[in-house]
Amino acid sequence: MQTDRLIEIRRDLHRIPEPGFQEVKTQQYIKKTIEEFPQDNIEIKPWRTGLLVRVTGSAPEKTYGYRADIDGLPIPEETGAAYQSSHKGFMHACGHDFHMTIALGVLAHFAANQPKDNLLFIFQPAEEGPGGAQPLLESEEFRAWKPDEMMALHIAPEYPVGTVATKPGLLFANTSELFIDLKGKGGHAALPHLANDMVVACSQLVTQFQTIVARNVAPLDSAVVTVGKISGGTKQNIIAEHARLEGTIRTLSIESMDVVKKRIESLVSGIETGFDCAASINYGANYCQVYNNHASAERFMAFTRNRENSVLVECEKAMTGEDFGYFLEEIPGLMFWLGVNSPSGLHSSTLDAKEEAIPFAVQLLIDYLEDVQKK
Ligand SMILES: [Zn+2]
Ligand SMILES: [Zn+2]
């Protein structure tokens, strides 16, 4: 596919970011774009607001899967770009517009040049939440076409265009959202003895959480417990009946995620007893770690290292979360970072990923997928 066309697709998709499981226009746009490709070896199956697209190989022995996530974020865009989001309050601030465009570019190539093996392109909804990977994996549609190996990429603002970064083993952490509601008894600000103040209870809880990483996670392991938002009360002179705390948990090991959650639960139940209130915990979206299969990652890294015009970085693991991890729990494969050279980071309202990364990634993936089929 020509670079101009790829950029046009990216900008069209950038204009229409949609939240998880509401990617209706996005799904329609992807479908319409695929219909422009030669259809002889292509089959398309919708799955909820996503799409599965299989390219049948000429003499298939295996199926290689490639996943692109398709949802946007509830962030009002501030890039000032001419192709800025037309969906007020939403933005492709995590580069999923890039991910989709790259997948379409690779798919266009193989639709016109039949591969030997089967290829499965997965346009997955709801990566940012509530999580599309897990239900997709369990779906009949996916099971019928289940790949033998999986790949995906994520844009990386911190690397220049032309750089690819990955590593064997653990790449992304285990993550969980955290929502806690505390309910006590409201009252007059001047009569605290007749009320049960949830601002005080909530503050205690946040302070106690600071001991979890410091005192319950092994020093050579690693974890994060961040409370990003607290809300409670109604007015300055009324004692708050309700308080809510919103946060996230990140851990390098699956075991630490259990340890951290158990500690949170016992501290919350201590607050319930100590402050005579009612508490509830909701973990929201939980993502398991992204663990790159060693053989898959090493093969891809060797290929990229020897390829002209690409730079391979063996990176560190990161505390970011990705629901692609669920695919890798079941199917060997890998994920890698793609340099897009943006001064602002992921989930920022001014993310400015460089479009030159799109043709680079399309060609890299075409070359790699052609290479693995020779083996
Ligand atoms: Zn994201
Ligand atoms: Zn993302």
Coordinates of C-alpha atoms and ligand atoms in Angstrom, one line a residue:
M1 CA 0.0 0.0 0.0
Q2 CA 1.3 3.5 -0.8
T3 CA 2.5 5.6 2.1
D4 CA -0.1 8.4 1.1
R5 CA -2.9 5.9 1.4
L6 CA -1.7 4.6 4.7
I7 CA -1.5 8.1 6.1
E8 CA -5.0 8.9 4.8
I9 CA -6.3 5.8 6.6
R10 CA -4.5 6.7 9.8
R11 CA -6.0 10.2 9.8
D12 CA -9.5 9.0 9.0
L13 CA -9.3 6.6 12.0
H14 CA -7.8 9.3 14.2
R15 CA -10.9 11.4 13.6
I16 CA -13.3 8.8 15.0
P17 CA -12.0 7.5 18.3
E18 CA -14.6 5.4 20.1
P19 CA -14.6 3.8 23.6
G20 CA -14.3 0.0 24.2
F21 CA -17.1 -2.1 22.7
Q22 CA -18.6 1.0 21.0
E23 CA -16.2 1.0 18.1
V24 CA -19.1 1.0 15.6
K25 CA -17.8 3.5 13.1
T26 CA -14.3 2.1 13.4
Q27 CA -15.4 -1.4 12.7
Q28 CA -17.3 -0.1 9.6
Y29 CA -14.3 1.8 8.4
I30 CA -12.0 -1.2 8.7
K31 CA -14.4 -3.4 6.9
K32 CA -14.9 -1.0 4.1
T33 CA -11.1 -0.6 3.7
I34 CA -10.6 -4.3 3.5
E35 CA -13.3 -4.6 0.9
E36 CA -11.0 -2.6 -1.4
F37 CA -8.4 -5.3 -1.3
P38 CA -8.4 -8.4 -3.5
Q39 CA -10.9 -10.8 -1.9
D40 CA -9.9 -14.2 -3.3
N41 CA -8.1 -15.4 -0.2
I42 CA -9.9 -13.3 2.5
E43 CA -12.6 -14.2 4.9
I44 CA -14.0 -11.7 7.4
K45 CA -15.9 -12.5 10.6
P46 CA -17.2 -9.7 12.9
W47 CA -16.8 -10.3 16.6
R48 CA -18.7 -7.8 18.7
T49 CA -17.3 -4.4 17.6
G50 CA -14.1 -6.0 16.3
L51 CA -13.2 -8.0 13.2
L52 CA -11.3 -11.2 12.5
V53 CA -9.8 -11.5 9.0
R54 CA -8.2 -14.6 7.7
V55 CA -5.9 -14.8 4.7
T56 CA -5.8 -18.4 3.5
G57 CA -2.4 -19.6 2.6
S58 CA -1.5 -21.5 -0.6
A59 CA 0.0 -24.5 1.3
P60 CA -0.8 -23.8 4.9
E61 CA 1.0 -25.6 7.7
K62 CA 0.5 -23.0 10.4
T63 CA -1.5 -19.9 11.2
Y64 CA 0.2 -16.7 12.2
G65 CA -1.9 -14.2 14.2
Y66 CA -1.5 -10.5 14.3
R67 CA -3.5 -8.3 16.7
A68 CA -4.3 -4.6 16.5
D69 CA -6.4 -2.9 19.2
I70 CA -9.0 -0.4 17.9
D71 CA -10.4 1.6 20.8
G72 CA -9.8 5.2 21.8
L73 CA -9.6 7.0 25.1
P74 CA -11.9 9.5 27.0
I75 CA -9.3 12.3 26.6
P76 CA -10.1 15.6 24.9
E77 CA -7.6 16.1 22.2
E78 CA -5.2 19.1 22.3
T79 CA -2.9 18.4 19.4
G80 CA -4.4 21.1 17.2
A81 CA -3.9 18.7 14.2
A82 CA -5.9 19.3 11.1
Y83 CA -7.2 15.7 11.4
Q84 CA -8.0 16.2 15.1
S85 CA -10.7 13.9 16.7
S86 CA -14.2 14.8 15.7
H87 CA -15.6 12.9 18.7
K88 CA -15.6 15.5 21.4
G89 CA -14.0 14.2 24.6
F90 CA -12.3 11.2 22.9
M91 CA -8.9 10.7 21.4
H92 CA -6.7 8.1 19.9
A93 CA -4.2 8.9 22.6
C94 CA -2.6 5.4 22.8
G95 CA -1.8 5.1 19.1
H96 CA -4.4 2.4 18.3
D97 CA -5.1 4.4 15.1
F98 CA -1.5 3.5 14.2
H99 CA -2.0 -0.1 15.2
M100 CA -5.0 -0.5 13.0
T101 CA -3.4 1.2 10.0
I102 CA -0.3 -0.9 10.2
A103 CA -2.4 -4.1 10.4
L104 CA -4.4 -2.9 7.3
G105 CA -1.2 -2.2 5.4
V106 CA 0.2 -5.7 6.1
L107 CA -3.1 -7.3 5.3
A108 CA -3.3 -5.4 2.0
H109 CA 0.0 -6.8 1.0
F110 CA -0.9 -10.4 1.8
A111 CA -4.4 -10.1 0.2
A112 CA -2.6 -9.2 -3.1
N113 CA 0.3 -11.7 -2.5
Q114 CA -1.0 -15.0 -1.2
P115 CA 1.1 -16.2 1.7
K116 CA 2.1 -19.9 2.1
D117 CA 0.7 -20.2 5.6
N118 CA -2.6 -18.8 6.9
L119 CA -2.6 -15.3 8.5
L120 CA -5.2 -14.1 11.0
F121 CA -5.6 -10.4 11.5
I122 CA -7.4 -9.5 14.7
F123 CA -9.0 -6.1 15.1
Q124 CA -9.7 -6.2 18.9
P125 CA -12.0 -3.9 20.7
A126 CA -11.8 -2.5 24.2
E127 CA -8.1 -2.9 25.0
E128 CA -8.2 0.2 27.4
G129 CA -11.2 -1.4 29.3
P130 CA -13.2 -3.3 30.0
G131 CA -10.8 -5.6 28.1
G132 CA -11.5 -7.3 24.8
A133 CA -8.7 -9.9 24.6
Q134 CA -10.1 -12.3 27.2
P135 CA -13.7 -12.6 25.8
L136 CA -12.3 -12.7 22.2
L137 CA -10.0 -15.6 23.1
E138 CA -12.9 -17.5 24.4
S139 CA -15.2 -16.8 21.4
E140 CA -16.1 -19.4 18.9
E141 CA -15.1 -17.1 16.1
F142 CA -11.5 -17.0 17.4
R143 CA -11.4 -20.7 18.4
A144 CA -12.3 -21.7 14.8
W145 CA -9.3 -19.8 13.5
K146 CA -6.9 -20.1 16.4
P147 CA -3.4 -19.1 15.4
D148 CA -0.2 -21.1 16.3
E149 CA 1.7 -18.0 17.0
M150 CA 0.8 -14.4 17.8
M151 CA 2.3 -11.0 17.4
A152 CA 1.4 -7.4 18.2
L153 CA 3.1 -4.1 18.6
H154 CA 2.6 -0.9 20.6
I155 CA 3.8 2.5 19.6
A156 CA 6.5 3.9 21.8
P157 CA 6.8 7.7 22.0
E158 CA 10.3 7.6 23.5
Y159 CA 12.1 5.9 20.7
P160 CA 12.9 7.3 17.3
V161 CA 11.2 6.1 14.1
G162 CA 13.0 3.0 12.8
T163 CA 13.6 1.6 16.3
V164 CA 12.0 -1.6 17.6
A165 CA 12.3 -2.6 21.2
T166 CA 11.5 -5.8 22.9
K167 CA 12.9 -8.6 25.1
P168 CA 12.3 -12.3 25.7
G169 CA 10.2 -13.1 28.8
L170 CA 8.4 -10.5 30.8
L171 CA 7.7 -7.2 28.9
F172 CA 4.7 -5.7 30.6
A173 CA 3.5 -6.0 34.2
N174 CA 0.3 -7.5 35.7
T175 CA -2.2 -4.7 36.2
S176 CA -5.5 -4.2 38.0
E177 CA -7.8 -1.3 38.4
L178 CA -8.9 -0.6 42.0
F179 CA -12.1 1.1 43.1
I180 CA -13.1 1.3 46.8
D181 CA -16.3 2.8 48.2
L182 CA -16.6 3.7 51.8
K183 CA -20.0 4.4 53.4
G184 CA -20.5 5.9 56.9
K185 CA -22.9 8.4 58.3
G186 CA -23.1 12.1 57.2
G187 CA -24.0 14.9 59.5
H188 CA -23.4 18.5 60.6
A189 CA -19.7 19.6 60.5
A190 CA -20.0 20.9 64.1
L191 CA -21.4 17.6 65.4
P192 CA -18.8 15.0 64.5
H193 CA -19.7 12.7 67.4
L194 CA -23.1 12.1 65.8
A195 CA -21.7 11.3 62.4
N196 CA -19.2 8.8 60.9
D197 CA -16.7 10.7 58.7
M198 CA -15.6 8.9 55.5
V199 CA -13.1 11.6 54.6
V200 CA -11.1 10.6 57.7
A201 CA -11.5 6.9 57.0
C202 CA -10.5 7.3 53.4
S203 CA -7.4 9.3 54.3
Q204 CA -6.3 6.6 56.8
L205 CA -6.7 3.9 54.1
V206 CA -4.6 5.8 51.6
T207 CA -1.9 6.2 54.1
Q208 CA -2.0 2.5 55.1
F209 CA -1.7 1.5 51.4
Q210 CA 1.7 3.0 51.4
T211 CA 3.0 0.2 53.5
I212 CA 2.0 -2.6 51.0
V213 CA 4.8 -2.1 48.6
A214 CA 7.3 -1.1 51.3
R215 CA 6.5 -4.0 53.6
N216 CA 4.7 -6.8 51.8
V217 CA 6.3 -7.1 48.4
A218 CA 9.8 -8.7 48.2
P219 CA 12.5 -6.1 47.6
L220 CA 13.7 -7.8 44.4
D221 CA 10.2 -8.1 43.1
S222 CA 8.4 -4.9 42.3
A223 CA 4.9 -3.4 42.6
V224 CA 3.0 -0.2 42.4
V225 CA -0.2 0.8 44.3
T226 CA -1.3 4.2 43.1
V227 CA -4.4 6.0 44.2
G228 CA -5.1 8.5 41.4
K229 CA -8.4 9.9 42.5
I230 CA -10.3 10.5 45.8
S231 CA -13.8 11.8 45.9
G232 CA -16.2 12.2 48.8
G233 CA -18.6 14.5 50.6
T234 CA -20.9 17.1 49.3
K235 CA -20.0 20.4 50.9
Q236 CA -17.4 22.0 53.1
N237 CA -19.6 22.1 56.3
I238 CA -21.1 18.6 56.0
I239 CA -19.5 15.5 57.2
A240 CA -19.0 13.1 54.3
E241 CA -21.2 10.0 54.3
H242 CA -19.4 8.5 51.3
A243 CA -15.9 8.5 49.9
R244 CA -14.5 6.8 46.8
L245 CA -11.0 6.0 46.0
E246 CA -9.8 5.0 42.5
G247 CA -6.4 3.6 41.7
T248 CA -4.3 1.0 40.0
I249 CA -2.1 -1.9 41.0
R250 CA 0.9 -3.1 39.0
T251 CA 3.1 -6.0 39.8
L252 CA 6.0 -7.8 38.0
S253 CA 4.8 -11.3 39.2
I254 CA 1.4 -12.9 39.2
E255 CA 2.1 -14.0 42.8
S256 CA 2.7 -10.4 44.0
M257 CA -0.7 -9.3 42.4
D258 CA -2.3 -11.8 44.8
V259 CA -0.3 -10.6 47.8
V260 CA -1.1 -7.0 47.1
K261 CA -4.8 -7.7 46.7
K262 CA -5.0 -9.7 49.9
R263 CA -3.3 -6.9 51.8
I264 CA -5.7 -4.3 50.3
E265 CA -8.6 -6.5 51.3
S266 CA -7.4 -6.9 54.9
L267 CA -6.6 -3.1 55.3
V268 CA -10.0 -2.3 53.9
S269 CA -11.7 -4.7 56.4
G270 CA -9.6 -3.1 59.2
I271 CA -11.0 0.3 58.2
E272 CA -14.5 -1.2 58.2
T273 CA -14.0 -2.4 61.8
G274 CA -12.1 0.5 63.0
F275 CA -14.4 3.2 61.6
D276 CA -17.6 1.3 61.8
C277 CA -18.4 1.8 58.1
A278 CA -19.3 -0.4 55.1
A279 CA -16.7 -0.8 52.3
S280 CA -16.7 -2.4 48.9
I281 CA -13.8 -3.2 46.6
N282 CA -14.1 -3.6 42.8
Y283 CA -11.0 -4.5 40.8
G284 CA -12.4 -3.3 37.4
A285 CA -10.2 -4.4 34.5
N286 CA -7.5 -6.9 35.3
Y287 CA -4.7 -7.5 32.8
C288 CA -2.3 -10.4 33.1
Q289 CA 1.4 -9.8 32.2
V290 CA 2.7 -9.7 28.7
Y291 CA 5.2 -12.5 28.6
N292 CA 7.1 -13.0 25.3
N293 CA 7.9 -16.5 24.3
H294 CA 11.7 -16.8 24.4
A295 CA 12.1 -18.5 21.0
S296 CA 9.6 -16.2 19.3
A297 CA 11.2 -13.0 20.7
E298 CA 14.7 -14.2 19.9
R299 CA 13.9 -15.0 16.3
F300 CA 12.2 -11.6 15.8
M301 CA 15.1 -9.8 17.5
A302 CA 17.7 -11.6 15.4
F303 CA 15.7 -10.7 12.2
T304 CA 15.4 -7.1 13.2
R305 CA 19.0 -6.8 14.2
N306 CA 20.2 -8.0 10.8
R307 CA 17.7 -5.9 8.8
E308 CA 18.9 -2.7 7.1
N309 CA 17.4 0.6 8.4
S310 CA 16.0 -0.8 11.6
V311 CA 17.5 -0.5 15.0
L312 CA 16.8 -3.1 17.7
V313 CA 16.8 -2.2 21.4
E314 CA 16.7 -4.9 24.0
C315 CA 14.5 -2.9 26.4
E316 CA 13.6 -3.2 30.1
K317 CA 10.3 -4.6 31.3
A318 CA 7.7 -1.9 32.0
M319 CA 4.9 -1.4 34.5
T320 CA 2.4 -0.6 31.8
G321 CA -0.5 -3.0 31.2
E322 CA -1.8 -4.6 28.0
D323 CA -4.5 -7.1 27.5
F324 CA -2.5 -8.8 24.7
G325 CA -0.9 -10.7 27.6
Y326 CA -4.0 -13.0 27.6
F327 CA -3.2 -14.1 24.0
L328 CA 0.4 -14.9 25.1
E329 CA -0.8 -16.9 28.1
E330 CA -2.3 -19.4 25.6
I331 CA -0.4 -19.0 22.4
P332 CA 3.4 -18.5 21.9
G333 CA 4.4 -15.2 20.4
L334 CA 5.6 -11.7 21.2
M335 CA 4.9 -8.0 21.5
F336 CA 7.2 -5.2 20.6
W337 CA 7.5 -1.4 21.0
L338 CA 7.6 0.6 17.8
G339 CA 9.4 4.0 17.9
V340 CA 7.2 6.9 16.9
N341 CA 9.2 9.8 18.4
S342 CA 6.7 11.9 20.2
P343 CA 7.6 14.5 22.9
S344 CA 4.4 13.7 24.7
G345 CA 3.7 10.2 26.0
L346 CA 0.9 7.6 25.8
H347 CA -2.5 8.7 27.1
S348 CA -1.5 12.4 26.7
S349 CA -3.8 14.8 25.0
T350 CA -0.9 16.1 22.9
L351 CA 0.5 12.7 21.8
D352 CA 2.1 13.4 18.4
A353 CA 3.3 10.1 16.9
K354 CA 5.3 10.5 13.7
E355 CA 3.5 8.9 10.7
E356 CA 6.8 7.8 9.1
A357 CA 6.6 5.0 11.6
I358 CA 3.6 3.5 9.7
P359 CA 5.3 2.6 6.4
F360 CA 8.3 1.4 8.3
A361 CA 6.3 -1.0 10.5
V362 CA 4.2 -2.3 7.6
Q363 CA 7.4 -3.2 5.7
L364 CA 9.1 -4.7 8.7
L365 CA 6.1 -6.9 9.4
I366 CA 5.7 -8.0 5.8
D367 CA 9.4 -8.9 5.6
Y368 CA 9.2 -10.7 8.9
L369 CA 6.1 -12.7 8.1
E370 CA 7.5 -13.7 4.8
D371 CA 10.7 -14.8 6.5
V372 CA 9.0 -17.0 9.1
Q373 CA 7.0 -18.8 6.5
K374 CA 10.2 -19.9 4.8
K375 CA 11.4 -21.8 7.8
Ligands
ZN1 ZN -3.4 2.8 26.4
ZN2 ZN -2.5 1.1 23.9

